[in-house]
Amino acid sequence: MNSTAEWISRSVSRLRAAAPAAAKEGGKGPEKQVRTSTDKSGVTDVVAKVAVPRSTHERLQATLRRGQEALSPRALRRLLTDLQEVVAPQVSELEGGRRAQAVAEWYATAEAEERRDMWLLLCEQFAPDATQFKSARQRYEAAAGTAEEGQAEISLRRALVSPRTRLLQRFAVFPEGMRFLVDMRAELLPLLKSDKRLLALDAELEHLFSTWFDVAFLELRRLSWDSPASLIEKLIKYEAVHDIRSWADLKNRLDSDRRCYGFFHPRLPNEPLIFVEVALVDKISSSITPLLDEAAAPADLAKATTAIFYSISNTQTGLRGVSFGDSLIKHVVETLTQEFPRLRTFATLSPIPGFRAWLGKHAGAMLERLDDKRRSELGRAVGFEPPQPTHFLAALDKPLELDAKSPVRQMLLECAAYYLGREMQEGKPVDAVARFHLGNGARVERLNWAGDPSAKGLKQSYGVMVNYLYDLKRIDKHRGLLAQGKVPVSGDIDSLCRN
């Protein structure tokens, strides 16, 4: 009887404590204070604290659901048990995969917040054993330089393999398991900024995908006008660089002087992971317009010496950040050279998607780099001396109307060169496309004014495009330079602006 009374008392206390928070914030959000004003009648300030979200450890020990929590403690415990049974040591891989499939079937019918509860369980209940890891690390450090070093390293590696790793591996066993994991990460990614608790699960998935989706395990297939309609429709759907506007546009990209390839994974047999579109021409292209010209006659393949990669689209949001290995471009190059031995130059015609947004924030810093003469020239061109960031950016509203000798145009190209050649974050280029190609061993070859005059091109980079060159004999050298924090550039940064 006493225990019942105590339980009721504790539950009522918890409900009373949560009530102001639920009324104010719906039980969500970080802890913060809500203070009522003190009036002249002497009413005392009241401070109500909005409770921070409870961890799964706390919720599993609780009896009642709080605020906006999706799963009740009982349902959360049941889900945890199901997940633990997937990865139970005595369970075979096949049986573990069957149990994982049952969890995936529950997940398919779950609400969004219920799915988040499963993610939180994966993050908080299947983390590495910190004590075991600390002990293994100490043994490894103590064994350095001794005969026991090898065994100590093995123990350390095992300690780094979390139960979460083994659990996710079990989900990859059943036939649709890989599709399930990729889609789950796609759902997870938009929530990482607002809920840092999910970062561990995202990092684990990205690490596993980097292994599972290495280019060595992918199959390269050519797409043509005769390919299955379902596959061609996916090319239209997933094209992320230059939208396919019509069937005529699509047919142009699959014409005789073009090649389009898809990379496929054996566990996702009918789902392309990457599309690579290539134009076969006689020199490095400086504009996307002729390449997308539906009325243009096919190029003479007998004269083709250059392969231009003008679109590379990752079709799976859940694989964002997975590089597929640095051999992706090499694989396509090898395939092309087998068919066209005359090809000598392999380059891209690439967008600079982050440039305009970056310049909007850093125009002032770029103007400060100018000497007095250049500053005066630019000031006269924009109609205000000394020029301010607002004046410079306003002068770029119609970039295609700027002539070749315009100080504004020259300054814009210099900013683009600096952005690609100098702006780094954590040792990598800030621009996503640059990060991909430079990370794969290319070098920045040339900037192209009005390379993409479309509305999208103007919005991204004022129409400026860039060629990345894949010099097959220097790929390793270029990657080495990037590892040292140096962007490989043809000539120097200044030479990029002379076009």
CSV table of C-alpha atoms in Angstrom, one decimal:
chain,number,residue,atom,x,y,z
A,1,MET,CA,0.0,0.0,0.0
A,2,ASN,CA,2.8,2.4,1.0
A,3,SER,CA,4.6,1.6,-2.3
A,4,THR,CA,1.5,2.4,-4.3
A,5,ALA,CA,1.1,5.7,-2.5
A,6,GLU,CA,4.7,6.6,-3.1
A,7,TRP,CA,4.4,5.8,-6.8
A,8,ILE,CA,1.3,8.0,-7.1
A,9,SER,CA,3.1,10.8,-5.2
A,10,ARG,CA,6.1,10.6,-7.5
A,11,SER,CA,4.0,10.5,-10.7
A,12,VAL,CA,1.9,13.5,-9.6
A,13,SER,CA,5.0,15.4,-8.8
A,14,ARG,CA,6.4,14.7,-12.2
A,15,LEU,CA,3.2,15.7,-13.9
A,16,ARG,CA,3.1,19.0,-11.9
A,17,ALA,CA,6.6,19.8,-12.9
A,18,ALA,CA,6.0,19.1,-16.5
A,19,ALA,CA,2.7,20.9,-16.8
A,20,PRO,CA,4.1,24.5,-17.1
A,21,ALA,CA,6.6,23.3,-19.7
A,22,ALA,CA,4.0,21.4,-21.7
A,23,ALA,CA,1.7,24.4,-21.7
A,24,LYS,CA,4.4,26.8,-22.8
A,25,GLU,CA,6.5,24.7,-25.2
A,26,GLY,CA,4.6,21.4,-25.7
A,27,GLY,CA,7.4,19.6,-23.8
A,28,LYS,CA,10.0,20.1,-26.5
A,29,GLY,CA,13.2,22.1,-26.9
A,30,PRO,CA,16.3,22.9,-24.8
A,31,GLU,CA,16.0,24.0,-21.2
A,32,LYS,CA,15.3,27.7,-20.9
A,33,GLN,CA,13.7,30.1,-18.4
A,34,VAL,CA,10.3,31.8,-18.8
A,35,ARG,CA,10.0,34.7,-16.4
A,36,THR,CA,6.8,36.6,-15.5
A,37,SER,CA,7.2,40.3,-14.8
A,38,THR,CA,7.0,41.6,-11.3
A,39,ASP,CA,4.3,44.2,-10.8
A,40,LYS,CA,4.0,46.9,-8.1
A,41,SER,CA,1.6,44.8,-6.0
A,42,GLY,CA,4.7,42.8,-5.0
A,43,VAL,CA,3.9,39.7,-7.0
A,44,THR,CA,7.1,37.5,-6.9
A,45,ASP,CA,8.8,36.5,-10.1
A,46,VAL,CA,8.0,33.0,-11.2
A,47,VAL,CA,10.6,31.0,-13.1
A,48,ALA,CA,9.4,28.0,-15.1
A,49,LYS,CA,11.9,25.7,-16.6
A,50,VAL,CA,11.2,23.9,-19.8
A,51,ALA,CA,12.6,20.4,-19.3
A,52,VAL,CA,15.3,19.2,-21.7
A,53,PRO,CA,14.4,16.1,-23.7
A,54,ARG,CA,14.9,13.0,-21.7
A,55,SER,CA,17.6,10.6,-22.8
A,56,THR,CA,16.5,7.1,-23.7
A,57,HIS,CA,18.3,5.9,-20.5
A,58,GLU,CA,15.9,8.0,-18.5
A,59,ARG,CA,12.8,7.1,-20.5
A,60,LEU,CA,13.5,3.4,-20.3
A,61,GLN,CA,13.5,3.7,-16.5
A,62,ALA,CA,10.3,5.7,-16.4
A,63,THR,CA,6.7,4.7,-16.2
A,64,LEU,CA,4.9,7.5,-18.0
A,65,ARG,CA,5.4,9.2,-21.2
A,66,ARG,CA,6.3,13.0,-21.0
A,67,GLY,CA,5.3,15.9,-23.2
A,68,GLN,CA,5.7,15.1,-26.9
A,69,GLU,CA,7.6,11.8,-26.5
A,70,ALA,CA,6.4,9.5,-29.2
A,71,LEU,CA,6.8,6.0,-27.7
A,72,SER,CA,5.8,5.3,-24.2
A,73,PRO,CA,8.4,3.8,-21.9
A,74,ARG,CA,6.9,0.4,-22.3
A,75,ALA,CA,6.9,0.6,-26.1
A,76,LEU,CA,10.4,1.9,-26.0
A,77,ARG,CA,11.6,-1.0,-23.9
A,78,ARG,CA,9.9,-3.4,-26.3
A,79,LEU,CA,11.6,-1.8,-29.3
A,80,LEU,CA,15.0,-1.9,-27.5
A,81,THR,CA,14.4,-5.7,-26.8
A,82,ASP,CA,13.7,-6.2,-30.5
A,83,LEU,CA,16.9,-4.4,-31.5
A,84,GLN,CA,19.0,-6.3,-28.9
A,85,GLU,CA,17.6,-9.6,-30.3
A,86,VAL,CA,18.8,-8.7,-33.7
A,87,VAL,CA,22.4,-8.4,-32.6
A,88,ALA,CA,22.3,-11.1,-29.9
A,89,PRO,CA,25.7,-13.0,-29.8
A,90,GLN,CA,24.0,-16.5,-30.1
A,91,VAL,CA,22.0,-15.5,-33.2
A,92,SER,CA,23.3,-16.3,-36.7
A,93,GLU,CA,23.7,-13.7,-39.4
A,94,LEU,CA,20.8,-15.1,-41.3
A,95,GLU,CA,18.5,-15.2,-38.2
A,96,GLY,CA,19.7,-11.7,-37.2
A,97,GLY,CA,18.8,-10.5,-40.7
A,98,ARG,CA,15.3,-12.0,-40.4
A,99,ARG,CA,14.8,-10.2,-37.1
A,100,ALA,CA,16.2,-7.0,-38.5
A,101,GLN,CA,13.6,-7.3,-41.3
A,102,ALA,CA,10.8,-7.5,-38.7
A,103,VAL,CA,12.1,-4.3,-37.1
A,104,ALA,CA,12.2,-2.7,-40.6
A,105,GLU,CA,8.6,-3.7,-41.2
A,106,TRP,CA,7.6,-2.0,-37.9
A,107,TYR,CA,9.6,1.1,-39.0
A,108,ALA,CA,7.7,1.3,-42.3
A,109,THR,CA,4.4,1.9,-40.5
A,110,ALA,CA,5.8,4.0,-37.7
A,111,GLU,CA,5.2,7.8,-37.4
A,112,ALA,CA,8.1,10.2,-37.9
A,113,GLU,CA,8.6,10.8,-34.2
A,114,GLU,CA,8.5,7.1,-33.4
A,115,ARG,CA,11.2,6.6,-36.0
A,116,ARG,CA,13.3,9.2,-34.3
A,117,ASP,CA,12.9,7.3,-31.0
A,118,MET,CA,14.4,4.3,-32.8
A,119,TRP,CA,17.3,6.4,-34.0
A,120,LEU,CA,17.9,7.6,-30.4
A,121,LEU,CA,18.0,4.1,-29.1
A,122,LEU,CA,20.6,3.2,-31.8
A,123,CYS,CA,22.7,6.2,-30.7
A,124,GLU,CA,22.4,5.9,-26.9
A,125,GLN,CA,21.9,2.2,-26.2
A,126,PHE,CA,24.4,0.7,-28.7
A,127,ALA,CA,27.4,3.0,-28.3
A,128,PRO,CA,30.9,1.6,-27.8
A,129,ASP,CA,31.8,0.6,-24.2
A,130,ALA,CA,33.9,3.6,-23.0
A,131,THR,CA,35.5,1.6,-20.2
A,132,GLN,CA,36.5,-1.3,-22.5
A,133,PHE,CA,37.9,1.2,-25.1
A,134,LYS,CA,39.9,3.1,-22.5
A,135,SER,CA,41.4,-0.1,-21.2
A,136,ALA,CA,42.3,-1.3,-24.7
A,137,ARG,CA,43.9,2.0,-25.6
A,138,GLN,CA,46.0,2.0,-22.4
A,139,ARG,CA,47.2,-1.6,-23.2
A,140,TYR,CA,48.0,-0.5,-26.8
A,141,GLU,CA,50.0,2.5,-25.6
A,142,ALA,CA,51.9,0.4,-23.1
A,143,ALA,CA,52.7,-2.3,-25.7
A,144,ALA,CA,54.1,0.2,-28.3
A,145,GLY,CA,57.4,-1.1,-29.5
A,146,THR,CA,57.1,-4.5,-27.9
A,147,ALA,CA,56.2,-7.9,-29.1
A,148,GLU,CA,52.7,-7.5,-27.7
A,149,GLU,CA,52.0,-4.5,-29.9
A,150,GLY,CA,50.2,-6.4,-32.6
A,151,GLN,CA,47.9,-8.2,-30.2
A,152,ALA,CA,47.2,-4.9,-28.4
A,153,GLU,CA,46.2,-3.3,-31.7
A,154,ILE,CA,43.8,-6.1,-32.4
A,155,SER,CA,42.2,-5.6,-29.0
A,156,LEU,CA,41.9,-1.9,-29.6
A,157,ARG,CA,40.3,-2.4,-33.0
A,158,ARG,CA,37.8,-4.8,-31.5
A,159,ALA,CA,37.0,-2.3,-28.8
A,160,LEU,CA,36.2,0.4,-31.4
A,161,VAL,CA,33.6,-1.8,-33.1
A,162,SER,CA,30.4,-0.7,-31.3
A,163,PRO,CA,27.3,-2.8,-30.9
A,164,ARG,CA,25.7,-0.3,-33.2
A,165,THR,CA,28.0,-1.3,-36.0
A,166,ARG,CA,27.1,-4.9,-35.7
A,167,LEU,CA,23.4,-4.0,-35.5
A,168,LEU,CA,23.5,-2.0,-38.7
A,169,GLN,CA,25.4,-4.8,-40.4
A,170,ARG,CA,22.6,-7.1,-39.6
A,171,PHE,CA,20.1,-4.8,-41.2
A,172,ALA,CA,22.1,-5.1,-44.4
A,173,VAL,CA,21.6,-8.9,-44.5
A,174,PHE,CA,18.0,-9.1,-45.7
A,175,PRO,CA,17.2,-8.4,-49.4
A,176,GLU,CA,15.8,-4.9,-48.9
A,177,GLY,CA,18.1,-4.1,-46.0
A,178,MET,CA,20.5,-1.9,-47.9
A,179,ARG,CA,17.6,0.2,-49.4
A,180,PHE,CA,16.3,0.5,-45.8
A,181,LEU,CA,19.6,1.9,-44.4
A,182,VAL,CA,20.1,4.3,-47.3
A,183,ASP,CA,16.6,5.7,-46.9
A,184,MET,CA,16.9,5.9,-43.2
A,185,ARG,CA,19.9,8.1,-43.4
A,186,ALA,CA,18.2,10.3,-46.0
A,187,GLU,CA,15.4,10.9,-43.4
A,188,LEU,CA,18.0,11.5,-40.7
A,189,LEU,CA,20.2,14.1,-42.4
A,190,PRO,CA,17.9,17.1,-42.2
A,191,LEU,CA,17.5,16.7,-38.5
A,192,LEU,CA,21.2,16.6,-37.5
A,193,LYS,CA,21.5,20.4,-36.9
A,194,SER,CA,18.5,20.5,-34.6
A,195,ASP,CA,19.3,17.3,-32.7
A,196,LYS,CA,23.0,16.6,-32.1
A,197,ARG,CA,22.2,13.3,-30.4
A,198,LEU,CA,21.8,11.8,-33.8
A,199,LEU,CA,25.3,12.6,-35.0
A,200,ALA,CA,26.7,9.3,-33.9
A,201,LEU,CA,24.3,7.3,-35.9
A,202,ASP,CA,24.9,9.4,-39.0
A,203,ALA,CA,28.7,9.0,-38.7
A,204,GLU,CA,28.3,5.2,-38.3
A,205,LEU,CA,26.1,4.9,-41.4
A,206,GLU,CA,28.4,7.1,-43.5
A,207,HIS,CA,31.4,5.0,-42.4
A,208,LEU,CA,29.7,1.8,-43.3
A,209,PHE,CA,28.5,3.2,-46.6
A,210,SER,CA,32.0,4.3,-47.5
A,211,THR,CA,33.1,0.7,-47.3
A,212,TRP,CA,30.0,-0.9,-48.8
A,213,PHE,CA,29.8,1.5,-51.7
A,214,ASP,CA,33.4,1.7,-52.7
A,215,VAL,CA,33.7,1.9,-56.5
A,216,ALA,CA,35.4,-1.5,-56.5
A,217,PHE,CA,32.0,-3.0,-55.6
A,218,LEU,CA,30.0,-1.0,-58.2
A,219,GLU,CA,29.0,-2.0,-61.7
A,220,LEU,CA,29.4,0.5,-64.5
A,221,ARG,CA,26.6,0.4,-67.2
A,222,ARG,CA,26.2,2.5,-70.2
A,223,LEU,CA,22.8,4.2,-70.8
A,224,SER,CA,21.5,4.7,-74.4
A,225,TRP,CA,18.3,5.7,-76.1
A,226,ASP,CA,17.6,1.9,-76.2
A,227,SER,CA,17.9,1.4,-72.5
A,228,PRO,CA,14.8,0.4,-70.5
A,229,ALA,CA,12.3,3.3,-70.1
A,230,SER,CA,12.4,2.9,-66.3
A,231,LEU,CA,16.1,3.6,-66.2
A,232,ILE,CA,15.9,6.6,-68.6
A,233,GLU,CA,13.1,8.0,-66.4
A,234,LYS,CA,15.4,7.9,-63.4
A,235,LEU,CA,18.1,9.8,-65.3
A,236,ILE,CA,15.5,12.5,-65.9
A,237,LYS,CA,14.4,12.4,-62.2
A,238,TYR,CA,17.9,12.5,-60.7
A,239,GLU,CA,19.7,14.8,-63.0
A,240,ALA,CA,21.0,17.4,-60.5
A,241,VAL,CA,23.4,19.6,-62.5
A,242,HIS,CA,21.6,20.6,-65.6
A,243,ASP,CA,17.8,19.9,-65.6
A,244,ILE,CA,16.6,17.8,-68.6
A,245,ARG,CA,14.0,20.0,-70.2
A,246,SER,CA,12.5,17.7,-72.8
A,247,TRP,CA,12.8,14.4,-74.6
A,248,ALA,CA,14.8,16.2,-77.3
A,249,ASP,CA,17.2,17.3,-74.6
A,250,LEU,CA,17.4,13.8,-73.3
A,251,LYS,CA,18.0,12.3,-76.8
A,252,ASN,CA,20.8,14.9,-77.3
A,253,ARG,CA,22.6,13.7,-74.1
A,254,LEU,CA,22.4,10.1,-75.4
A,255,ASP,CA,23.5,10.8,-78.9
A,256,SER,CA,26.4,9.2,-80.7
A,257,ASP,CA,28.9,11.8,-79.5
A,258,ARG,CA,27.9,11.4,-75.9
A,259,ARG,CA,28.2,8.8,-73.3
A,260,CYS,CA,26.1,8.4,-70.2
A,261,TYR,CA,27.0,5.9,-67.5
A,262,GLY,CA,25.3,4.7,-64.4
A,263,PHE,CA,27.0,3.1,-61.3
A,264,PHE,CA,25.0,0.3,-59.7
A,265,HIS,CA,25.4,-1.7,-56.5
A,266,PRO,CA,24.6,-5.4,-56.4
A,267,ARG,CA,22.3,-4.9,-53.4
A,268,LEU,CA,20.4,-2.2,-55.2
A,269,PRO,CA,20.4,-3.8,-58.7
A,270,ASN,CA,17.9,-1.5,-60.4
A,271,GLU,CA,18.7,1.7,-58.7
A,272,PRO,CA,21.5,3.8,-60.2
A,273,LEU,CA,23.7,5.5,-57.5
A,274,ILE,CA,25.5,7.9,-59.8
A,275,PHE,CA,25.0,9.2,-63.3
A,276,VAL,CA,28.0,10.4,-65.3
A,277,GLU,CA,27.4,12.4,-68.5
A,278,VAL,CA,30.2,12.8,-71.0
A,279,ALA,CA,30.6,14.9,-74.2
A,280,LEU,CA,33.2,13.8,-76.7
A,281,VAL,CA,34.8,16.9,-78.4
A,282,ASP,CA,38.0,18.2,-79.9
A,283,LYS,CA,39.0,20.7,-77.1
A,284,ILE,CA,38.2,21.6,-73.5
A,285,SER,CA,34.7,23.2,-73.4
A,286,SER,CA,34.2,26.7,-72.0
A,287,SER,CA,30.4,26.9,-72.1
A,288,ILE,CA,27.6,24.4,-71.3
A,289,THR,CA,25.3,26.1,-74.0
A,290,PRO,CA,26.7,24.2,-77.1
A,291,LEU,CA,26.8,21.0,-75.1
A,292,LEU,CA,23.1,21.2,-74.3
A,293,ASP,CA,22.1,22.5,-77.8
A,294,GLU,CA,19.4,20.1,-79.0
A,295,ALA,CA,19.7,21.3,-82.6
A,296,ALA,CA,23.5,20.9,-82.8
A,297,ALA,CA,24.8,18.1,-85.1
A,298,PRO,CA,26.7,15.3,-83.4
A,299,ALA,CA,30.5,15.9,-83.2
A,300,ASP,CA,32.8,14.0,-85.5
A,301,LEU,CA,34.1,11.1,-83.3
A,302,ALA,CA,37.1,10.7,-85.5
A,303,LYS,CA,38.3,14.1,-84.4
A,304,ALA,CA,37.4,13.7,-80.7
A,305,THR,CA,40.4,14.0,-78.5
A,306,THR,CA,38.7,15.3,-75.3
A,307,ALA,CA,36.2,13.9,-72.9
A,308,ILE,CA,34.2,16.5,-71.0
A,309,PHE,CA,32.4,15.4,-67.8
A,310,TYR,CA,29.6,17.9,-67.8
A,311,SER,CA,27.3,16.3,-65.2
A,312,ILE,CA,27.8,13.9,-62.3
A,313,SER,CA,24.7,13.4,-60.2
A,314,ASN,CA,24.5,11.4,-57.0
A,315,THR,CA,21.0,10.0,-57.0
A,316,GLN,CA,20.7,8.9,-53.3
A,317,THR,CA,20.4,11.5,-50.6
A,318,GLY,CA,21.3,8.9,-48.0
A,319,LEU,CA,24.7,8.5,-49.6
A,320,ARG,CA,25.6,12.1,-49.2
A,321,GLY,CA,29.3,12.5,-48.2
A,322,VAL,CA,30.2,9.1,-49.5
A,323,SER,CA,33.0,9.6,-52.1
A,324,PHE,CA,32.7,6.1,-53.7
A,325,GLY,CA,36.5,6.0,-53.7
A,326,ASP,CA,38.9,8.0,-55.8
A,327,SER,CA,38.7,5.5,-58.7
A,328,LEU,CA,35.2,6.5,-59.9
A,329,ILE,CA,36.5,8.9,-62.6
A,330,LYS,CA,39.4,6.5,-63.4
A,331,HIS,CA,36.8,3.8,-64.1
A,332,VAL,CA,34.9,5.9,-66.6
A,333,VAL,CA,38.2,7.1,-68.2
A,334,GLU,CA,39.3,3.5,-68.7
A,335,THR,CA,36.0,2.6,-70.3
A,336,LEU,CA,36.2,5.6,-72.6
A,337,THR,CA,39.7,4.9,-73.7
A,338,GLN,CA,38.9,1.3,-74.6
A,339,GLU,CA,36.3,2.6,-77.0
A,340,PHE,CA,38.1,5.7,-78.2
A,341,PRO,CA,41.9,5.3,-78.1
A,342,ARG,CA,42.4,8.8,-79.5
A,343,LEU,CA,41.2,10.5,-76.3
A,344,ARG,CA,44.0,12.3,-74.6
A,345,THR,CA,42.3,15.0,-72.4
A,346,PHE,CA,39.8,14.3,-69.6
A,347,ALA,CA,38.3,17.4,-68.0
A,348,THR,CA,35.1,18.6,-66.5
A,349,LEU,CA,32.9,21.6,-67.1
A,350,SER,CA,31.6,22.1,-63.6
A,351,PRO,CA,29.3,24.5,-61.8
A,352,ILE,CA,30.6,26.5,-58.7
A,353,PRO,CA,27.4,26.1,-56.6
A,354,GLY,CA,28.5,27.8,-53.4
A,355,PHE,CA,30.3,30.8,-55.0
A,356,ARG,CA,27.6,33.5,-55.1
A,357,ALA,CA,26.5,32.8,-51.5
A,358,TRP,CA,30.1,32.9,-50.3
A,359,LEU,CA,30.8,36.2,-52.1
A,360,GLY,CA,27.8,37.8,-50.5
A,361,LYS,CA,29.4,37.2,-47.1
A,362,HIS,CA,33.0,37.9,-48.0
A,363,ALA,CA,32.9,40.7,-50.6
A,364,GLY,CA,34.3,43.2,-48.0
A,365,ALA,CA,37.3,41.0,-47.3
A,366,MET,CA,38.0,40.6,-51.0
A,367,LEU,CA,37.8,44.4,-51.6
A,368,GLU,CA,40.4,44.9,-48.8
A,369,ARG,CA,42.9,42.8,-50.8
A,370,LEU,CA,42.9,45.4,-53.6
A,371,ASP,CA,45.8,47.9,-53.9
A,372,ASP,CA,44.9,51.6,-54.3
A,373,LYS,CA,45.0,51.6,-58.1
A,374,ARG,CA,42.7,48.6,-58.5
A,375,ARG,CA,40.4,50.0,-55.8
A,376,SER,CA,40.1,53.3,-57.7
A,377,GLU,CA,39.4,51.5,-61.0
A,378,LEU,CA,36.7,49.4,-59.4
A,379,GLY,CA,35.3,52.4,-57.7
A,380,ARG,CA,34.9,54.3,-60.9
A,381,ALA,CA,33.3,51.3,-62.5
A,382,VAL,CA,30.7,50.9,-59.8
A,383,GLY,CA,30.2,54.7,-59.4
A,384,PHE,CA,31.4,55.0,-55.8
A,385,GLU,CA,34.8,55.6,-54.4
A,386,PRO,CA,36.1,53.8,-52.4
A,387,PRO,CA,33.8,50.9,-53.5
A,388,GLN,CA,31.8,49.2,-50.8
A,389,PRO,CA,30.6,45.6,-50.8
A,390,THR,CA,27.0,46.7,-51.5
A,391,HIS,CA,28.2,48.7,-54.6
A,392,PHE,CA,30.3,45.8,-55.9
A,393,LEU,CA,27.5,43.3,-55.5
A,394,ALA,CA,24.9,45.6,-57.0
A,395,ALA,CA,27.2,46.0,-60.1
A,396,LEU,CA,27.0,42.2,-60.5
A,397,ASP,CA,23.2,42.1,-60.9
A,398,LYS,CA,23.6,41.6,-64.7
A,399,PRO,CA,27.0,39.9,-65.1
A,400,LEU,CA,26.4,38.8,-68.7
A,401,GLU,CA,26.4,42.5,-69.7
A,402,LEU,CA,29.9,43.1,-68.4
A,403,ASP,CA,32.5,43.3,-71.2
A,404,ALA,CA,35.9,41.6,-71.0
A,405,LYS,CA,37.8,44.8,-69.8
A,406,SER,CA,35.3,45.6,-67.0
A,407,PRO,CA,37.0,45.9,-63.6
A,408,VAL,CA,33.9,44.5,-62.1
A,409,ARG,CA,34.1,41.4,-64.3
A,410,GLN,CA,37.9,41.0,-63.5
A,411,MET,CA,37.2,41.4,-59.8
A,412,LEU,CA,34.5,38.7,-59.9
A,413,LEU,CA,36.9,36.3,-61.6
A,414,GLU,CA,39.6,37.0,-59.0
A,415,CYS,CA,37.1,36.3,-56.3
A,416,ALA,CA,36.1,33.0,-57.9
A,417,ALA,CA,39.8,32.0,-58.3
A,418,TYR,CA,40.3,32.8,-54.6
A,419,TYR,CA,37.2,30.9,-53.6
A,420,LEU,CA,38.4,27.8,-55.4
A,421,GLY,CA,42.1,28.0,-54.8
A,422,ARG,CA,42.3,29.4,-51.2
A,423,GLU,CA,39.0,29.0,-49.3
A,424,MET,CA,39.3,25.8,-47.2
A,425,GLN,CA,37.5,24.3,-44.3
A,426,GLU,CA,39.1,21.6,-42.2
A,427,GLY,CA,41.7,21.1,-44.9
A,428,LYS,CA,39.2,20.7,-47.7
A,429,PRO,CA,37.7,23.1,-50.3
A,430,VAL,CA,34.5,24.7,-49.1
A,431,ASP,CA,32.8,24.2,-52.5
A,432,ALA,CA,31.2,20.8,-52.7
A,433,VAL,CA,32.0,20.2,-56.4
A,434,ALA,CA,35.6,21.3,-56.0
A,435,ARG,CA,35.9,19.1,-52.9
A,436,PHE,CA,34.7,16.1,-55.0
A,437,HIS,CA,37.0,16.6,-58.1
A,438,LEU,CA,40.1,17.8,-56.2
A,439,GLY,CA,39.7,15.0,-53.8
A,440,ASN,CA,39.7,12.6,-56.7
A,441,GLY,CA,43.0,14.0,-58.0
A,442,ALA,CA,42.0,16.7,-60.5
A,443,ARG,CA,43.4,20.2,-60.7
A,444,VAL,CA,41.7,23.5,-61.2
A,445,GLU,CA,42.4,24.3,-64.9
A,446,ARG,CA,40.4,27.3,-66.0
A,447,LEU,CA,37.6,29.6,-65.1
A,448,ASN,CA,35.0,30.3,-67.8
A,449,TRP,CA,33.0,33.5,-67.9
A,450,ALA,CA,29.4,33.0,-68.8
A,451,GLY,CA,29.9,29.3,-68.9
A,452,ASP,CA,26.4,28.8,-67.6
A,453,PRO,CA,24.1,31.7,-68.6
A,454,SER,CA,21.0,29.9,-67.3
A,455,ALA,CA,19.0,31.2,-64.4
A,456,LYS,CA,20.4,28.5,-62.2
A,457,GLY,CA,24.0,29.2,-63.3
A,458,LEU,CA,23.5,33.0,-62.5
A,459,LYS,CA,22.0,32.2,-59.1
A,460,GLN,CA,24.8,29.9,-58.2
A,461,SER,CA,27.9,31.6,-59.5
A,462,TYR,CA,27.0,34.6,-61.7
A,463,GLY,CA,27.3,32.2,-64.6
A,464,VAL,CA,31.0,31.4,-64.0
A,465,MET,CA,32.0,27.7,-64.5
A,466,VAL,CA,35.3,25.9,-64.0
A,467,ASN,CA,37.2,23.2,-65.8
A,468,TYR,CA,38.8,20.5,-63.6
A,469,LEU,CA,41.5,18.6,-65.4
A,470,TYR,CA,42.3,15.0,-64.7
A,471,ASP,CA,45.9,14.5,-65.6
A,472,LEU,CA,46.2,10.7,-65.2
A,473,LYS,CA,49.9,10.8,-64.6
A,474,ARG,CA,49.6,13.4,-61.8
A,475,ILE,CA,46.5,12.4,-59.9
A,476,ASP,CA,48.4,11.0,-56.9
A,477,LYS,CA,50.6,14.2,-56.9
A,478,HIS,CA,47.5,16.4,-56.9
A,479,ARG,CA,45.9,14.5,-54.1
A,480,GLY,CA,49.1,14.8,-52.1
A,481,LEU,CA,49.1,18.6,-52.5
A,482,LEU,CA,45.5,18.7,-51.4
A,483,ALA,CA,46.4,16.7,-48.3
A,484,GLN,CA,48.9,19.4,-47.5
A,485,GLY,CA,46.2,22.1,-47.7
A,486,LYS,CA,47.3,23.3,-51.2
A,487,VAL,CA,44.8,23.3,-54.0
A,488,PRO,CA,46.4,22.0,-57.3
A,489,VAL,CA,46.0,24.7,-59.9
A,490,SER,CA,47.2,24.9,-63.5
A,491,GLY,CA,49.8,27.7,-63.4
A,492,ASP,CA,48.8,30.0,-60.5
A,493,ILE,CA,45.7,31.5,-59.1
A,494,ASP,CA,46.1,34.7,-61.1
A,495,SER,CA,46.3,32.9,-64.4
A,496,LEU,CA,42.8,31.4,-63.8
A,497,CYS,CA,41.4,34.9,-64.3
A,498,ARG,CA,42.9,35.5,-67.8
A,499,ASN,CA,40.2,34.2,-70.1
